Amino acid sequence: MFEFDPIALDRSLRAAAEETHEWRQRLREQASLQDDPFERFRADLGRSRFLEVSQLPQDDPLRRPLMRWIWDLMEQRINRVGLTQLAFRRYQQQLGGTYPSGGRVTVAEMLDNALQAPQRRRAWLAAFFDEAQPLSALERDLWERRQEIATQLELASPDELELPASAEHCTTFAVECHAALEEPLQQWRREAPHEWLEVPLGQSQASALPAHLRESTLADWFREARLLEGLRLRHFEFPRHWGLSSFLRALDALGEEFRWATAPTNQPFVIAHDPFGLEQYVMGACFASLLHNPSFLERRLGVDRKKQRDLRRAVAATTLIELAARACKLRLREAALTAPGSLQGAHRELVAEWLGPAAPHAASLAWFRLRRDDAQRLCGAVLGYALSVRLCEEHDEDWFRSPRAVERLRSEAAMPPTIDVQSEQFEEALSVTRAHLCASL
């Protein structure tokens, strides 16, 4: 006999997810240990409730979704102090030193300055690497703690609930992605981080894009086909204008929130939404791919087709590097969970081998941060780009203006999200994505 009402639990998890999302947004501006969004949900976000739900029949459609959402929110609840300390040290702790600008700055501002100012990039990155070492240690400790929490819940690993495929298959996805991209990316390998950053930022082509990037601009790009009509999008972090990478990130974030906002309303929350966001990342990549679309560049950004070649080449290079970075992070997941003591060394070595830039050992995890949903980020990006190719084939390059294409996207988003990825599906999408991007190099 179970002591909980599944429907009431679903409502509680919806409220907890909403408050947790807002809390994660607040952490950048005001990380406070007194800010606890989990307090009133503790009864539903603890070991007892998790184990109780795990005893539901295997064929109960709510069992796995409930377990995944409880795990997602409970792990953040237990690690709230560590996550708050990490955010404070990165975004709010003012540091004084002999920095390029003088005065006091945060670690996040050091990295922002390095991204914005090419002429002082090397100096700002040096400062970042010096000051980011405590962040790297905190990141490592959080991964160690995540494995401990899983063990207390009688799980072999967080992988049981977080990954979109088996751990072995996800590792294979990362290795296959690296193998597919290694050759085209050789031309942009740089050992020095300040030199390597030039390509993924895409600043050389910034002048080809609008001078300002605003949320209203994004909405205007899709107003004609009414893609966003009637949707209540959650607040999302809007990227600073560093170059074409900022436009890619803005479109990616918009696609993710589009997928969240169009989720089915006639299903329980835990079924209608995926805590690790596979299909959100699919739609994010699909939207971001529009910067590689000749019609979108001409109609929405005013880039003449005769002048698009260099811009599309830069977009392709930035996208390929982002895919390689996501693959690299996923490849490191096993070490993060099973060998946190050696994680920083393994991280530095693999990033240098797969991508090129060799950050200092002690700051490596602050430089390329591992995330719980790195598997979904990689798979979603590959599948999303392949989706954009299919949309162009079925609706022409103008699919973002096509009512039929928009109707398709919104109707498919009204179905419960897919949370698993098959090997054949990933391999086919990777082949399509690689071929389409490499054609512009």
XYZ file of C-alpha atoms in Angstrom:
441
model
C 0.000 0.000 0.000
C 1.548 3.287 -1.100
C 1.226 6.345 1.109
C 1.187 8.928 -1.622
C -1.241 10.147 -4.246
C 0.528 10.072 -7.642
C -1.513 12.992 -8.939
C -0.820 15.106 -5.858
C 2.865 14.156 -6.116
C 2.873 15.220 -9.755
C 1.468 18.629 -8.800
C 4.059 18.987 -6.051
C 6.889 18.163 -8.447
C 5.579 20.689 -10.978
C 5.629 23.430 -8.339
C 9.072 22.357 -7.131
C 10.434 22.345 -10.687
C 9.122 25.844 -11.337
C 10.607 27.238 -8.128
C 13.899 25.446 -8.743
C 14.141 26.913 -12.252
C 13.620 30.417 -10.854
C 16.180 29.721 -8.112
C 18.801 28.663 -10.649
C 18.193 31.936 -12.471
C 18.572 33.901 -9.214
C 21.885 32.268 -8.348
C 23.713 34.395 -10.914
C 22.508 37.617 -9.354
C 22.146 36.817 -5.674
C 23.479 33.499 -4.397
C 22.295 33.249 -0.812
C 22.362 30.292 1.561
C 19.090 31.587 2.984
C 17.419 31.147 -0.404
C 15.937 27.636 -0.224
C 13.298 26.799 -2.857
C 13.087 23.205 -1.646
C 11.977 23.714 1.945
C 8.243 23.139 1.438
C 8.848 20.161 -0.851
C 11.207 18.185 1.388
C 8.684 15.399 2.024
C 8.469 14.671 -1.710
C 12.174 15.185 -2.415
C 13.709 12.722 0.001
C 14.976 9.167 0.110
C 11.754 7.741 1.540
C 9.572 9.127 -1.229
C 12.038 8.037 -3.904
C 12.199 4.465 -2.630
C 8.428 4.394 -2.259
C 7.952 5.413 -5.881
C 10.554 2.879 -6.989
C 8.292 0.146 -5.593
C 5.540 0.940 -8.080
C 4.968 -1.829 -10.646
C 7.534 -1.805 -13.448
C 4.788 -1.291 -16.035
C 3.275 1.719 -14.259
C 3.653 4.616 -16.746
C 4.307 7.065 -13.900
C 7.060 5.080 -12.195
C 10.099 6.116 -14.244
C 9.008 9.736 -14.872
C 8.344 10.232 -11.162
C 11.684 8.679 -10.213
C 13.572 10.838 -12.720
C 11.968 14.062 -11.527
C 12.379 13.236 -7.826
C 16.035 12.393 -8.461
C 16.614 15.591 -10.440
C 15.118 17.865 -7.797
C 16.347 15.924 -4.752
C 19.942 15.931 -5.967
C 19.775 19.713 -6.345
C 18.157 20.020 -2.922
C 20.902 18.007 -1.254
C 23.624 19.902 -3.148
C 21.979 23.307 -2.661
C 24.738 24.643 -0.431
C 27.472 23.534 -2.834
C 25.621 24.929 -5.837
C 25.089 28.234 -4.016
C 28.760 28.470 -3.028
C 29.783 27.694 -6.585
C 27.532 30.420 -7.991
C 28.716 32.956 -5.413
C 32.388 32.308 -6.160
C 31.836 32.474 -9.917
C 29.386 35.350 -10.277
C 29.474 37.531 -7.166
C 32.693 37.254 -5.199
C 34.721 40.389 -5.986
C 38.438 39.739 -6.289
C 41.187 42.317 -6.135
C 44.465 41.930 -7.973
C 46.663 43.137 -10.801
C 44.063 42.594 -13.480
C 44.062 44.259 -16.922
C 41.298 46.671 -15.929
C 42.379 47.233 -12.343
C 39.761 47.294 -9.606
C 37.760 44.351 -8.331
C 36.109 41.802 -10.623
C 34.445 38.412 -10.372
C 35.719 35.219 -11.979
C 32.774 35.319 -14.386
C 33.671 38.898 -15.357
C 37.247 37.824 -16.057
C 35.999 35.238 -18.533
C 33.490 37.688 -20.025
C 36.265 40.234 -20.512
C 38.435 37.604 -22.174
C 35.620 36.774 -24.578
C 34.845 40.412 -25.386
C 38.334 41.884 -25.715
C 40.629 39.997 -28.149
C 43.547 42.366 -27.561
C 43.572 41.566 -23.819
C 42.268 38.009 -24.038
C 45.510 36.336 -23.012
C 45.878 38.470 -19.893
C 42.256 38.017 -18.834
C 42.424 34.245 -19.337
C 45.581 34.092 -17.236
C 43.747 35.899 -14.438
C 40.751 33.586 -14.849
C 42.876 30.450 -14.619
C 44.631 31.763 -11.503
C 41.407 32.587 -9.679
C 39.200 29.728 -10.954
C 41.049 26.925 -9.142
C 38.642 26.866 -6.145
C 35.734 26.652 -8.617
C 37.285 23.643 -10.273
C 37.633 21.897 -6.917
C 33.998 22.643 -6.053
C 32.835 21.236 -9.399
C 34.782 18.034 -8.701
C 33.326 17.733 -5.201
C 29.766 18.121 -6.495
C 30.236 15.235 -8.910
C 31.602 13.069 -6.116
C 28.616 13.987 -3.969
C 26.188 13.073 -6.764
C 27.523 9.527 -6.851
C 27.222 9.293 -3.062
C 23.570 10.372 -3.246
C 22.855 7.750 -5.893
C 24.414 5.051 -3.725
C 22.209 6.072 -0.801
C 19.192 5.644 -3.085
C 20.285 2.101 -3.999
C 21.301 3.188 -7.500
C 24.543 2.043 -9.069
C 24.989 5.492 -10.583
C 23.047 8.617 -11.578
C 23.359 7.147 -15.081
C 20.398 4.883 -14.330
C 17.989 7.809 -14.417
C 19.794 10.600 -16.267
C 21.129 9.148 -19.514
C 19.141 8.845 -22.773
C 20.820 5.485 -23.447
C 23.037 3.075 -21.548
C 26.321 4.445 -20.219
C 28.164 2.307 -22.757
C 26.114 3.640 -25.645
C 26.540 7.243 -24.480
C 30.295 6.780 -24.355
C 30.101 5.376 -27.877
C 28.114 8.433 -28.991
C 30.900 10.688 -27.701
C 33.649 8.647 -29.343
C 31.768 8.466 -32.662
C 31.216 12.214 -32.644
C 34.894 12.862 -31.977
C 35.924 10.486 -34.776
C 33.500 12.112 -37.214
C 34.682 15.661 -36.451
C 38.388 15.194 -35.796
C 39.508 15.695 -39.409
C 37.508 18.839 -40.241
C 38.479 20.395 -36.909
C 42.221 19.917 -37.311
C 42.582 23.277 -39.019
C 41.406 25.079 -35.879
C 43.472 23.248 -33.287
C 45.372 25.612 -31.011
C 47.106 24.719 -27.751
C 46.862 28.225 -26.320
C 43.299 28.889 -25.058
C 43.407 32.572 -26.069
C 44.206 31.622 -29.677
C 41.732 28.734 -29.813
C 38.810 30.908 -28.680
C 38.847 32.974 -31.867
C 36.967 30.367 -33.908
C 34.193 29.203 -31.526
C 33.346 32.830 -30.725
C 33.043 33.725 -34.402
C 34.063 37.328 -33.808
C 35.645 37.663 -37.241
C 32.160 37.651 -38.755
C 30.426 39.786 -36.141
C 30.172 42.751 -38.537
C 27.953 40.703 -40.862
C 25.273 40.417 -38.168
C 23.017 43.045 -36.561
C 24.809 45.286 -34.105
C 22.251 44.604 -31.365
C 20.806 41.352 -30.089
C 17.559 41.625 -28.130
C 14.727 39.323 -27.099
C 12.294 41.385 -29.162
C 14.499 40.818 -32.203
C 14.261 37.052 -31.765
C 10.479 37.210 -31.531
C 10.265 39.358 -34.671
C 12.182 36.763 -36.677
C 9.356 34.258 -36.126
C 6.350 36.582 -36.030
C 5.401 36.054 -39.676
C 4.712 32.324 -39.246
C 3.290 32.866 -35.732
C 5.633 30.260 -34.328
C 5.604 31.726 -30.819
C 2.010 32.936 -30.805
C 0.150 32.245 -27.579
C 3.149 30.744 -25.818
C 4.348 31.787 -22.375
C 8.098 31.364 -22.501
C 10.051 31.063 -19.281
C 12.731 33.616 -18.578
C 16.063 32.480 -19.948
C 19.585 33.824 -19.747
C 20.129 36.115 -22.716
C 23.686 35.924 -24.073
C 25.979 38.901 -24.246
C 27.008 40.044 -27.704
C 30.404 38.401 -28.266
C 30.038 37.529 -31.946
C 28.058 35.085 -34.023
C 28.284 32.535 -31.176
C 25.969 34.815 -29.195
C 23.357 34.615 -31.955
C 23.689 30.839 -32.004
C 23.255 30.677 -28.234
C 20.245 32.996 -28.290
C 18.467 30.941 -30.947
C 19.380 27.765 -29.103
C 17.893 29.065 -25.852
C 14.748 30.231 -27.646
C 14.283 26.789 -29.187
C 14.682 25.126 -25.801
C 12.044 27.358 -24.218
C 9.751 26.923 -27.236
C 9.823 23.158 -26.628
C 9.118 23.572 -22.923
C 6.227 25.977 -23.557
C 4.581 23.742 -26.167
C 4.602 20.604 -24.015
C 1.260 18.763 -23.761
C -1.195 20.110 -21.226
C -3.340 16.962 -21.107
C -0.632 14.819 -19.500
C 0.827 14.699 -15.981
C 3.700 17.125 -15.581
C 6.294 14.393 -15.108
C 5.340 12.830 -18.442
C 4.845 16.088 -20.375
C 8.295 17.405 -19.399
C 11.728 15.791 -19.361
C 13.966 16.945 -16.476
C 17.074 16.470 -18.632
C 15.646 18.160 -21.710
C 16.574 15.938 -24.666
C 13.920 17.358 -26.974
C 14.547 20.873 -25.709
C 18.122 20.551 -26.938
C 16.860 19.090 -30.215
C 14.697 22.143 -30.791
C 17.429 24.494 -29.580
C 19.853 23.126 -32.154
C 17.180 23.249 -34.838
C 16.610 26.957 -34.167
C 20.346 27.676 -33.957
C 20.865 25.980 -37.329
C 18.987 28.862 -38.932
C 22.237 30.849 -38.858
C 23.434 28.338 -41.453
C 20.278 28.753 -43.545
C 20.784 31.003 -46.626
C 17.162 32.125 -46.686
C 17.133 33.024 -42.989
C 20.386 34.959 -43.336
C 18.988 36.943 -46.238
C 15.417 37.503 -45.052
C 15.961 37.974 -41.322
C 19.526 39.268 -41.025
C 19.811 41.100 -44.333
C 22.934 39.231 -45.476
C 23.126 39.159 -49.259
C 23.592 35.636 -50.653
C 26.758 36.699 -52.432
C 28.269 37.631 -49.071
C 27.143 34.599 -47.113
C 29.965 32.178 -47.825
C 32.365 33.429 -45.136
C 29.583 33.784 -42.578
C 28.254 30.271 -43.173
C 31.781 28.881 -42.954
C 32.246 30.551 -39.582
C 28.872 29.259 -38.355
C 29.782 25.728 -39.464
C 33.150 25.911 -37.678
C 31.599 27.238 -34.474
C 28.921 24.556 -34.545
C 31.395 21.739 -35.168
C 33.570 22.913 -32.272
C 30.536 23.079 -29.998
C 29.592 19.511 -30.942
C 33.147 18.342 -30.262
C 33.154 20.105 -26.882
C 29.885 18.436 -25.887
C 31.266 15.057 -26.942
C 34.409 15.659 -24.898
C 32.395 16.514 -21.796
C 30.225 13.435 -22.161
C 33.316 11.254 -22.527
C 34.498 12.548 -19.130
C 31.271 11.716 -17.316
C 32.439 8.288 -16.158
C 35.566 9.749 -14.566
C 33.473 12.453 -12.882
C 31.321 9.834 -11.169
C 33.803 7.053 -10.492
C 37.204 8.718 -10.131
C 36.718 12.333 -9.025
C 40.223 12.414 -7.573
C 41.737 12.053 -11.037
C 39.031 13.996 -12.868
C 40.908 17.283 -13.267
C 43.906 15.565 -14.813
C 41.782 13.424 -17.119
C 39.730 16.480 -18.048
C 42.765 18.550 -19.001
C 44.298 15.741 -21.042
C 41.142 14.880 -22.976
C 40.278 18.504 -23.750
C 43.811 19.022 -25.049
C 43.618 15.825 -27.123
C 40.120 16.295 -28.554
C 39.890 20.080 -28.851
C 43.361 21.563 -28.542
C 43.398 24.184 -25.762
C 45.300 23.069 -22.661
C 44.026 24.872 -19.595
C 45.966 24.618 -16.317
C 45.281 21.381 -14.466
C 43.844 22.999 -11.338
C 41.357 25.194 -13.240
C 40.261 22.749 -15.928
C 36.758 22.008 -14.581
C 35.985 25.714 -14.339
C 37.105 26.210 -17.973
C 35.018 23.399 -19.550
C 32.252 22.701 -17.058
C 30.673 19.263 -17.005
C 26.877 19.140 -16.720
C 24.422 16.507 -15.618
C 22.703 16.628 -19.001
C 25.800 16.528 -21.225
C 24.465 13.390 -22.927
C 21.226 15.146 -23.838
C 23.140 18.229 -24.949
C 25.213 16.215 -27.395
C 22.435 13.971 -28.686
C 19.984 16.858 -28.892
C 22.412 18.998 -30.893
C 23.088 16.227 -33.411
C 19.419 15.287 -33.751
C 18.355 18.938 -33.906
C 20.652 19.782 -36.761
C 19.474 16.707 -38.669
C 15.883 17.858 -38.039
C 16.648 21.235 -39.598
C 18.000 19.490 -42.715
C 14.783 17.475 -42.988
C 12.690 20.615 -42.581
C 14.584 22.249 -45.446
C 14.068 19.164 -47.616
C 10.345 19.006 -46.883
C 9.486 22.722 -46.743
C 12.420 24.401 -48.524
C 14.878 26.784 -46.878
C 11.967 29.024 -45.881
C 10.587 26.512 -43.375
C 10.766 29.132 -40.618
C 8.142 31.105 -42.613
C 5.984 28.125 -43.546
C 2.676 27.711 -41.655
C 2.793 23.991 -42.448
C 6.254 23.590 -40.972
C 5.276 25.603 -37.902
C 2.125 23.529 -37.480
C 4.243 20.387 -37.650
C 6.678 21.610 -35.012
C 3.942 22.686 -32.636
C 1.849 19.545 -33.097
C 4.853 17.276 -32.522
C 5.816 19.293 -29.459
C 2.327 18.683 -28.061
C 3.237 15.012 -27.650
C 5.076 13.668 -24.582
C 8.817 14.142 -25.153
C 11.082 11.318 -26.196
C 13.727 10.694 -23.539
C 15.753 7.887 -25.134
C 18.114 7.814 -28.130
C 18.810 4.734 -30.230
C 22.280 4.038 -31.610
C 21.105 3.880 -35.239
C 19.196 7.137 -34.783
C 22.269 8.937 -33.440
C 24.610 7.567 -36.098
C 22.307 8.565 -38.947
C 21.789 12.063 -37.543
C 25.535 12.507 -36.982
C 26.250 11.585 -40.606
C 23.666 14.078 -41.870
C 24.899 16.831 -39.563
C 28.564 16.351 -40.410
C 27.959 16.301 -44.165
C 25.793 19.427 -44.101
C 28.178 21.460 -41.963
C 31.358 20.314 -43.688
C 29.904 21.317 -47.055
C 30.358 24.956 -45.954
C 33.967 24.659 -44.789
